[in-house]
Amino acid sequence: MWPSDHQTYTSSNDGPSPPSTNSLRPSFLSPPLRHHCVATLKGHTSYTSALALAGGHLFTGSSSGQIHRASLTSLSHHQTLPDEAMIAAGDGAVKALVASSDKLITAHQDHKIRVWRVDHAAGNHHQRITQLATLPTLSDRAIKLLLPRNHVRVRRHKTSTWVHHVDAVSALALSKDESLLYSVSWDRTLKIWRTADFKCLESVADAHDDAINAVALSGDGAVYTGSSDGKIKVWRRRQGEKGYSLDATLTKHKAGINALAMSADRVVLYSGASDALIRAWRSDGSSGMCRTLETK
């Protein structure tokens, strides 16, 4: 567990030291606080693979494709999740969850994204989660299917429309105004969806050389993607351009990127990788400046 005495916070040796700011220095480097477990939730028949909070509820996704909902106002020690607050949500693991004001959006190993309407006012013992859509939607697929230019090669002798993910959807992110949904996949694509009608607006093909595992959004409109190829890529939609283009590639990690997170002010990016390092990035306007949190 960390923080611990053997962890250090050091400047990267292969780049200039960024300015010292409160937003760059994470709060977990302060003297450790005492923690105790206030509740234990049981109910999944397999391991928990994703979590999200919304409307006073905790949503949990499992490797067996189940989604549970638990009220945060009634948590108690060793609580069992009620069966009526559980839904079966497709084949394979739930890879990611994001919650909007009235919706829950889930990413799945079966290559799909599912959108659920959530009634936050419903009682704890009455299920009020109903499926609204599966992305890509039937209408979106049908329109793209008719035109050959919408087909892309995904494997030898196999094609698919560009709105489809063709491997596990690994991570999701919502824009601040909740109007856009960003999804990344092990199929190496980044896709952008409009939440008003769930239409796929854009797909960045071959965004990385290997599976994409994480996505995060900054406050200035940048989209960060992290991949098993060991790279973090920065994507921007520039004025006058219709789509996202590559703005920068961050390569200080020596192994695959597993997770990305933005600070509360959406200024500092944190990346975690298989090299046992967590790096903190702050843009200087041209390339990412980095500090490293040693976790070995």
Short mmCIF file of C-alpha atoms in Angstrom, two decimals, residues 162 165 171 181-185 187-193 200 202-208 212 214-215 217 223-225 233-236 244:
data_model
loop_
_atom_site.label_atom_id
_atom_site.label_comp_id
_atom_site.label_asym_id
_atom_site.label_seq_id
_atom_site.Cartn_x
_atom_site.Cartn_y
_atom_site.Cartn_z
CA TRP A 162 -16.28 2.48 -38.77
CA HIS A 165 -15.72 -1.26 -31.95
CA ALA A 171 -12.56 2.95 -21.10
CA LEU A 181 -18.89 10.51 -24.96
CA TYR A 182 -15.38 9.28 -25.72
CA SER A 183 -14.63 5.57 -25.94
CA VAL A 184 -11.41 3.64 -26.50
CA SER A 185 -10.90 0.00 -27.27
CA ASP A 187 -9.13 -2.41 -31.35
CA ARG A 188 -6.79 0.66 -31.18
CA THR A 189 -9.50 3.21 -32.02
CA LEU A 190 -10.81 6.32 -30.29
CA LYS A 191 -14.47 7.10 -30.98
CA ILE A 192 -16.58 10.16 -30.21
CA TRP A 193 -20.35 9.86 -29.66
CA CYS A 200 -21.03 8.11 -33.58
CA GLU A 202 -15.92 10.30 -35.43
CA SER A 203 -13.51 7.40 -35.22
CA VAL A 204 -9.75 7.81 -35.01
CA ALA A 205 -8.42 4.61 -36.55
CA ASP A 206 -5.05 3.11 -35.55
CA ALA A 207 -4.69 5.73 -32.84
CA HIS A 208 -2.02 3.53 -31.22
CA ILE A 212 -5.84 1.36 -25.86
CA ALA A 214 -7.45 4.46 -20.89
CA VAL A 215 -8.86 7.85 -21.88
CA LEU A 217 -10.15 14.74 -20.91
CA VAL A 223 -8.16 14.10 -25.25
CA TYR A 224 -5.50 11.80 -23.75
CA THR A 225 -5.30 8.11 -24.66
CA LYS A 233 -1.17 10.47 -27.09
CA VAL A 234 -2.75 13.91 -27.00
CA TRP A 235 -5.54 14.61 -29.47
CA ARG A 236 -7.06 17.99 -30.29
CA TYR A 244 -9.29 15.23 -33.97
#
